[in-house]
């Protein structure tokens, strides 16, 4: 069964510039390069985020951090599994962890794959667990709920602290 969704134009204001350019009889006759370089102010209902200095959107930066975090989680899951049924592989993983940082998950796994065939198998298991955890077990909705709650509580606490520091003691 097919369904279709329609949006009112007011729900998609980001598609149209706030001031249409009608100074020419043929508005599309100017060279493409010139049109691209013109600044167009869009009316969007989302906040404008200036360049963050990281070369990526805040969401892309957060995704990269989550990607590395998923590697960390996968290493913990695999190490817990190995500790209970393959102590020799567990020791190899712990020894490798002592020599390599988990700050960059892909770099960690790439190094592990090149270490030895036994390490390659451990790295493949980590990649498998990382993917499964991300797709099936990580609670994305809970992440948003907890993040919003933390921001709200933190903002309230900081504002209260500032008020108590700058107001008379009898407040």
Coordinates of N, CA and C in Angstrom, one line a residue:
X1 N 0.8 -1.2 0.0 CA 0.0 0.0 0.0 C 0.9 1.2 0.0
X2 N 0.7 2.1 -1.0 CA 1.5 3.3 -1.1 C 0.8 4.4 -0.3
X3 N 1.7 5.2 0.4 CA 1.2 6.4 1.0 C 2.0 7.6 0.5
X4 N 1.4 8.7 0.5 CA 2.1 9.9 0.1 C 1.9 11.0 1.1
X5 N 3.0 11.7 1.3 CA 2.9 12.8 2.3 C 3.1 14.1 1.6
X6 N 2.3 15.1 2.0 CA 2.4 16.4 1.4 C 2.7 17.4 2.5
X7 N 3.5 18.4 2.2 CA 3.8 19.4 3.1 C 3.4 20.8 2.6
X8 N 2.8 21.6 3.5 CA 2.5 22.9 3.1 C 3.8 23.7 2.8
X9 N 3.7 24.7 2.0 CA 4.9 25.5 1.7 C 5.5 26.1 2.9
X10 N 4.7 26.4 3.9 CA 5.2 27.0 5.1 C 6.1 26.0 5.9
X11 N 5.9 24.7 5.6 CA 6.7 23.7 6.4 C 8.1 23.5 5.7
X12 N 8.3 24.0 4.5 CA 9.6 23.9 3.9 C 10.1 25.2 3.4
X13 N 10.3 26.2 4.3 CA 10.7 27.5 3.9 C 12.2 27.5 3.5
X14 N 13.0 26.5 3.8 CA 14.4 26.6 3.5 C 14.7 26.4 2.0
X15 N 13.7 26.1 1.2 CA 13.9 25.9 -0.2 C 13.9 27.1 -1.0
X16 N 13.3 28.2 -0.5 CA 13.2 29.4 -1.2 C 13.9 30.6 -0.6
X17 N 14.5 31.4 -1.3 CA 15.2 32.6 -0.7 C 14.1 33.6 -0.3
X18 N 14.5 34.4 0.7 CA 13.6 35.3 1.3 C 13.2 36.4 0.3
X19 N 14.1 36.8 -0.5 CA 13.9 37.9 -1.5 C 14.2 37.3 -2.9
X20 N 13.2 37.0 -3.7 CA 13.5 36.5 -5.0 C 14.3 37.5 -5.9
X21 N 15.1 37.0 -6.7 CA 15.9 37.9 -7.6 C 15.2 38.0 -8.9
X22 N 14.6 39.2 -9.2 CA 13.9 39.4 -10.4 C 14.4 40.6 -11.1
X23 N 15.7 41.0 -11.0 CA 16.2 42.2 -11.6 C 16.4 42.1 -13.1
X24 N 16.4 40.9 -13.6 CA 16.6 40.7 -15.1 C 15.3 40.0 -15.7
X25 N 15.2 40.2 -16.9 CA 14.1 39.6 -17.7 C 14.3 38.1 -17.6
X26 N 15.5 37.6 -17.8 CA 15.8 36.2 -17.8 C 16.7 35.9 -16.6
X27 N 16.2 35.6 -15.4 CA 17.0 35.5 -14.2 C 18.1 34.4 -14.3
X28 N 17.9 33.4 -15.2 CA 18.8 32.3 -15.3 C 19.8 32.5 -16.4
X29 N 19.9 33.7 -17.0 CA 20.8 33.9 -18.1 C 22.2 34.2 -17.6
X30 N 22.4 34.6 -16.3 CA 23.7 34.9 -15.8 C 24.5 33.7 -15.7
X31 N 25.8 33.8 -15.7 CA 26.6 32.6 -15.6 C 26.4 31.9 -14.3
X32 N 26.5 30.6 -14.3 CA 26.3 29.8 -13.0 C 27.2 30.2 -11.9
X33 N 28.5 30.4 -12.3 CA 29.5 30.8 -11.3 C 29.0 32.1 -10.5
X34 N 28.5 33.0 -11.2 CA 28.1 34.3 -10.6 C 26.9 34.0 -9.7
X35 N 25.9 33.2 -10.1 CA 24.8 32.9 -9.2 C 25.2 32.2 -8.0
X36 N 26.1 31.3 -8.1 CA 26.5 30.6 -6.9 C 27.2 31.5 -5.9
X37 N 28.0 32.4 -6.4 CA 28.7 33.3 -5.5 C 27.9 34.3 -4.8
X38 N 26.6 34.5 -5.2 CA 25.7 35.5 -4.6 C 25.3 34.9 -3.3
X39 N 25.2 35.8 -2.3 CA 24.7 35.4 -1.0 C 23.2 35.3 -1.0
X40 N 22.7 34.2 -0.6 CA 21.2 34.0 -0.5 C 20.9 33.8 1.0
X41 N 20.0 34.6 1.5 CA 19.6 34.5 2.8 C 18.3 33.6 2.8
X42 N 18.4 32.5 3.6 CA 17.3 31.6 3.6 C 16.5 31.7 4.9
X43 N 15.3 31.6 4.9 CA 14.5 31.6 6.1 C 14.2 30.1 6.5
X44 N 15.0 29.6 7.5 CA 14.8 28.3 7.9 C 14.4 28.3 9.4
X45 N 13.7 27.3 9.8 CA 13.2 27.3 11.2 C 14.3 26.7 12.1
X46 N 15.4 26.3 11.6 CA 16.5 25.8 12.4 C 17.6 26.9 12.6
X47 N 18.4 26.8 13.6 CA 19.4 27.7 13.9 C 20.5 27.7 12.9
X48 N 21.1 28.8 12.5 CA 22.2 28.9 11.7 C 23.4 28.5 12.5
X49 N 24.2 27.6 12.1 CA 25.5 27.2 12.8 C 26.6 27.7 12.0
X50 N 27.4 28.7 12.5 CA 28.6 29.1 11.7 C 29.6 28.0 11.6
X51 N 30.6 28.2 10.8 CA 31.7 27.2 10.6 C 32.2 26.9 12.0
X52 N 32.3 25.6 12.4 CA 32.7 25.2 13.7 C 34.2 25.1 13.8
X53 N 34.9 25.3 12.7 CA 36.4 25.1 12.7 C 36.8 23.7 12.6
X54 N 35.9 22.7 12.6 CA 36.2 21.3 12.4 C 36.1 20.8 11.0
X55 N 35.6 21.7 10.1 CA 35.4 21.3 8.7 C 34.2 20.4 8.5
X56 N 33.3 20.3 9.5 CA 32.1 19.4 9.4 C 31.0 20.0 10.2
X57 N 29.8 19.5 10.0 CA 28.7 20.0 10.7 C 28.8 19.4 12.2
X58 N 28.1 20.0 13.1 CA 28.1 19.5 14.5 C 27.6 18.0 14.5
X59 N 26.6 17.7 13.7 CA 26.1 16.3 13.6 C 27.2 15.4 13.1
X60 N 28.0 15.8 12.1 CA 29.1 15.0 11.6 C 30.1 14.8 12.6
X61 N 30.5 15.8 13.4 CA 31.5 15.7 14.5 C 31.0 14.8 15.6
X62 N 29.7 14.9 15.9 CA 29.1 14.0 16.9 C 29.1 12.6 16.4
X63 N 28.8 12.4 15.2 CA 28.8 11.0 14.6 C 30.2 10.4 14.6
X64 N 31.2 11.2 14.3 CA 32.6 10.7 14.4 C 32.9 10.2 15.8
X65 N 32.5 11.1 16.8 CA 32.8 10.7 18.2 C 32.0 9.4 18.6
X66 N 30.8 9.3 18.1 CA 30.0 8.1 18.4 C 30.6 6.9 17.8
X67 N 31.1 7.1 16.5 CA 31.8 6.0 15.8 C 32.9 5.4 16.6
X68 N 33.8 6.3 17.2 CA 34.9 5.9 18.0 C 34.4 5.3 19.3
X69 N 33.3 5.9 19.9 CA 32.8 5.3 21.1 C 32.2 3.9 20.9
X70 N 31.6 3.6 19.7 CA 31.1 2.3 19.4 C 32.3 1.3 19.3
X71 N 33.4 1.7 18.9 CA 34.6 0.9 18.8 C 35.0 0.5 20.3
X72 N 35.0 1.5 21.1 CA 35.4 1.3 22.5 C 34.4 0.3 23.2
X73 N 33.1 0.5 22.9 CA 32.1 -0.4 23.5 C 32.3 -1.8 22.9
X74 N 32.6 -2.0 21.6 CA 32.8 -3.3 21.0 C 34.0 -3.9 21.6
X75 N 35.1 -3.2 21.9 CA 36.3 -3.8 22.5 C 35.9 -4.3 23.9
X76 N 35.1 -3.5 24.6 CA 34.7 -4.0 26.0 C 33.9 -5.2 25.9
X77 N 33.0 -5.3 25.0 CA 32.1 -6.5 24.8 C 32.9 -7.7 24.4
X78 N 33.8 -7.5 23.5 CA 34.6 -8.7 23.0 C 35.6 -9.1 24.1
X79 N 36.2 -8.2 24.8 CA 37.1 -8.6 25.9 C 36.4 -9.3 27.0
X80 N 35.1 -8.9 27.3 CA 34.4 -9.6 28.4 C 34.0 -11.0 27.9
X81 N 33.7 -11.2 26.6 CA 33.4 -12.5 26.1 C 34.6 -13.4 26.1
X82 N 35.8 -12.8 25.7 CA 37.0 -13.6 25.6 C 37.5 -14.0 27.0
X83 N 37.3 -13.1 28.0 CA 37.7 -13.4 29.3 C 37.1 -14.7 29.9
X84 N 35.8 -14.9 29.5 CA 35.1 -16.1 30.0 C 35.4 -17.4 29.3
X85 N 35.8 -17.3 28.0 CA 35.9 -18.6 27.2 C 37.2 -18.7 26.5
X86 N 38.0 -17.7 26.3 CA 39.3 -17.8 25.6 C 40.3 -16.8 26.2
X87 N 40.9 -17.3 27.3 CA 41.7 -16.4 28.1 C 43.0 -16.0 27.4
X88 N 43.5 -16.9 26.5 CA 44.7 -16.5 25.7 C 44.4 -15.4 24.8
X89 N 43.3 -15.4 24.1 CA 42.9 -14.3 23.2 C 42.6 -13.0 24.0
X90 N 42.1 -13.2 25.2 CA 41.8 -12.0 26.1 C 43.1 -11.4 26.4
X91 N 44.1 -12.2 26.8 CA 45.5 -11.6 27.1 C 46.1 -10.9 25.9
X92 N 46.0 -11.5 24.7 CA 46.5 -10.8 23.5 C 45.8 -9.5 23.3
X93 N 44.5 -9.4 23.5 CA 43.7 -8.2 23.3 C 44.2 -7.1 24.3
X94 N 44.3 -7.6 25.6 CA 44.7 -6.6 26.6 C 46.1 -6.1 26.4
X95 N 47.0 -7.0 25.9 CA 48.4 -6.5 25.6 C 48.4 -5.5 24.4
X96 N 47.6 -5.8 23.4 CA 47.5 -4.9 22.3 C 46.9 -3.5 22.8
X97 N 45.9 -3.6 23.6 CA 45.3 -2.4 24.2 C 46.3 -1.5 24.9
X98 N 47.2 -2.2 25.6 CA 48.2 -1.4 26.4 C 49.2 -0.7 25.5
X99 N 49.3 -1.1 24.2 CA 50.2 -0.4 23.3 C 49.6 0.5 22.3
X100 N 48.2 0.4 22.2 CA 47.5 1.2 21.2 C 46.4 2.0 21.8
X101 N 46.2 3.2 21.3 CA 45.1 4.0 21.8 C 43.8 3.7 21.1
X102 N 42.7 3.8 21.9 CA 41.4 3.6 21.3 C 40.7 4.9 21.0
X103 N 41.5 6.0 20.9 CA 40.9 7.3 20.6 C 40.3 7.4 19.2
X104 N 41.0 6.7 18.3 CA 40.6 6.6 16.9 C 40.3 5.1 16.6
X105 N 39.0 4.8 16.6 CA 38.6 3.4 16.4 C 39.0 2.7 15.2
X106 N 39.0 3.4 14.1 CA 39.4 2.9 12.8 C 40.9 2.6 12.8
X107 N 41.7 3.5 13.3 CA 43.1 3.4 13.4 C 43.5 2.2 14.3
X108 N 42.8 2.1 15.4 CA 43.0 0.9 16.3 C 42.7 -0.4 15.6
X109 N 41.6 -0.5 14.9 CA 41.3 -1.8 14.2 C 42.2 -2.0 13.1
X110 N 42.6 -1.0 12.3 CA 43.5 -1.2 11.2 C 44.9 -1.7 11.7
X111 N 45.3 -1.1 12.8 CA 46.6 -1.6 13.4 C 46.5 -3.0 13.9
X112 N 45.4 -3.4 14.5 CA 45.2 -4.7 15.0 C 45.1 -5.7 13.9
X113 N 44.5 -5.4 12.7 CA 44.4 -6.3 11.6 C 45.8 -6.6 11.0
X114 N 46.7 -5.7 11.1 CA 48.0 -5.8 10.6 C 49.0 -6.5 11.6
X115 N 48.6 -6.6 12.8 CA 49.5 -7.2 13.8 C 49.9 -8.7 13.6
X116 N 48.8 -9.5 13.4 CA 49.0 -10.9 13.2 C 47.7 -11.5 12.7
X117 N 47.7 -12.8 12.3 CA 46.4 -13.4 11.9 C 45.5 -13.5 13.1
X118 N 46.0 -13.8 14.3 CA 45.1 -13.9 15.4 C 44.5 -12.6 15.8
X119 N 45.3 -11.5 15.7 CA 44.8 -10.2 15.9 C 43.8 -9.8 14.9
X120 N 44.1 -10.2 13.6 CA 43.1 -9.9 12.6 C 41.8 -10.4 12.9
X121 N 41.7 -11.7 13.4 CA 40.4 -12.3 13.8 C 39.8 -11.5 14.9
X122 N 40.6 -11.1 15.9 CA 40.0 -10.2 16.9 C 39.4 -8.9 16.4
X123 N 40.2 -8.3 15.5 CA 39.7 -7.0 14.9 C 38.4 -7.2 14.1
X124 N 38.4 -8.3 13.4 CA 37.1 -8.6 12.6 C 35.9 -8.8 13.6
X125 N 36.2 -9.4 14.7 CA 35.1 -9.6 15.7 C 34.7 -8.3 16.3
X126 N 35.7 -7.4 16.5 CA 35.4 -6.1 17.1 C 34.5 -5.3 16.0
X127 N 34.9 -5.3 14.8 CA 34.1 -4.6 13.7 C 32.7 -5.2 13.6
X128 N 32.6 -6.5 13.8 CA 31.3 -7.1 13.7 C 30.4 -6.7 14.9
X129 N 31.0 -6.7 16.1 CA 30.2 -6.3 17.3 C 29.9 -4.8 17.2
X130 N 30.9 -4.0 16.8 CA 30.6 -2.5 16.6 C 29.4 -2.2 15.7
X131 N 29.4 -2.9 14.6 CA 28.3 -2.7 13.7 C 26.9 -3.2 14.3
X132 N 26.9 -4.3 14.9 CA 25.7 -4.9 15.5 C 25.2 -4.0 16.6
X133 N 26.1 -3.5 17.5 CA 25.7 -2.7 18.6 C 25.1 -1.4 18.1
X134 N 25.7 -0.8 17.1 CA 25.3 0.5 16.5 C 23.9 0.3 15.9
X135 N 23.7 -0.8 15.1 CA 22.4 -1.0 14.4 C 21.3 -1.5 15.3
X136 N 21.6 -2.3 16.3 CA 20.6 -3.0 17.0 C 20.4 -2.7 18.5
X137 N 21.5 -2.4 19.2 CA 21.4 -2.3 20.6 C 21.5 -0.8 21.1
X138 N 22.1 0.1 20.4 CA 22.2 1.4 20.9 C 20.9 2.1 20.9
X139 N 20.5 2.7 21.9 CA 19.2 3.3 22.0 C 19.2 4.8 21.7
X140 N 19.0 5.1 20.4 CA 19.2 6.4 19.8 C 18.2 7.4 20.4
X141 N 16.9 7.0 20.6 CA 15.9 7.8 21.2 C 16.3 8.2 22.6
X142 N 16.8 7.2 23.3 CA 17.2 7.5 24.7 C 18.4 8.5 24.7
X143 N 19.3 8.4 23.8 CA 20.4 9.3 23.7 C 19.9 10.8 23.6
X144 N 18.9 11.0 22.7 CA 18.4 12.3 22.5 C 17.7 12.8 23.8
X145 N 16.9 11.9 24.4 CA 16.2 12.3 25.6 C 17.2 12.6 26.7
X146 N 18.2 11.8 26.9 CA 19.2 12.1 28.0 C 20.0 13.3 27.7
X147 N 20.4 13.6 26.4 CA 21.2 14.8 26.1 C 20.4 16.0 26.3
X148 N 19.1 16.0 25.9 CA 18.3 17.2 26.2 C 18.1 17.4 27.7
X149 N 17.8 16.4 28.4 CA 17.7 16.5 29.8 C 18.9 17.1 30.5
X150 N 20.1 16.6 30.1 CA 21.4 17.1 30.7 C 21.6 18.5 30.4
X151 N 21.3 18.9 29.1 CA 21.5 20.4 28.8 C 20.5 21.2 29.6
X152 N 19.3 20.8 29.7 CA 18.3 21.6 30.5 C 18.7 21.7 32.0
X153 N 19.1 20.6 32.6 CA 19.5 20.6 34.0 C 20.7 21.4 34.2
X154 N 21.7 21.3 33.3 CA 22.9 22.0 33.4 C 22.7 23.5 33.3
X155 N 21.9 23.9 32.3 CA 21.5 25.3 32.1 C 20.9 25.9 33.4
X156 N 19.9 25.2 33.9 CA 19.2 25.6 35.1 C 20.2 25.7 36.3
X157 N 21.0 24.7 36.5 CA 22.0 24.8 37.6 C 22.9 26.0 37.4
X158 N 23.5 26.2 36.2 CA 24.4 27.3 36.0 C 23.7 28.6 36.3
X159 N 22.5 28.8 35.8 CA 21.8 30.1 36.0 C 21.5 30.3 37.5
X160 N 21.1 29.2 38.2 CA 20.9 29.3 39.7 C 22.2 29.7 40.4
X161 N 23.3 29.1 40.0 CA 24.5 29.4 40.7 C 24.9 30.9 40.4
X162 N 24.7 31.3 39.2 CA 25.1 32.7 38.9 C 24.2 33.7 39.7
X163 N 22.9 33.4 39.7 CA 22.0 34.2 40.5 C 22.3 34.3 42.0
X164 N 22.7 33.1 42.5 CA 23.0 33.1 44.0 C 24.3 33.8 44.2
X165 N 25.2 33.8 43.3 CA 26.5 34.5 43.5 C 26.4 36.0 43.3
X166 N 25.4 36.4 42.5 CA 25.3 37.9 42.2 C 24.2 38.6 43.0
X167 N 23.3 37.8 43.6 CA 22.2 38.4 44.4 C 22.5 38.5 45.8
X168 N 21.7 39.3 46.6 CA 21.9 39.3 48.0 C 21.6 37.9 48.6
X169 N 22.2 37.7 49.8 CA 22.1 36.4 50.4 C 20.7 36.0 50.9
X170 N 19.8 36.9 51.0 CA 18.5 36.6 51.5 C 17.5 36.1 50.4
X171 N 17.9 35.7 49.3 CA 17.1 35.3 48.2 C 16.5 34.0 48.4

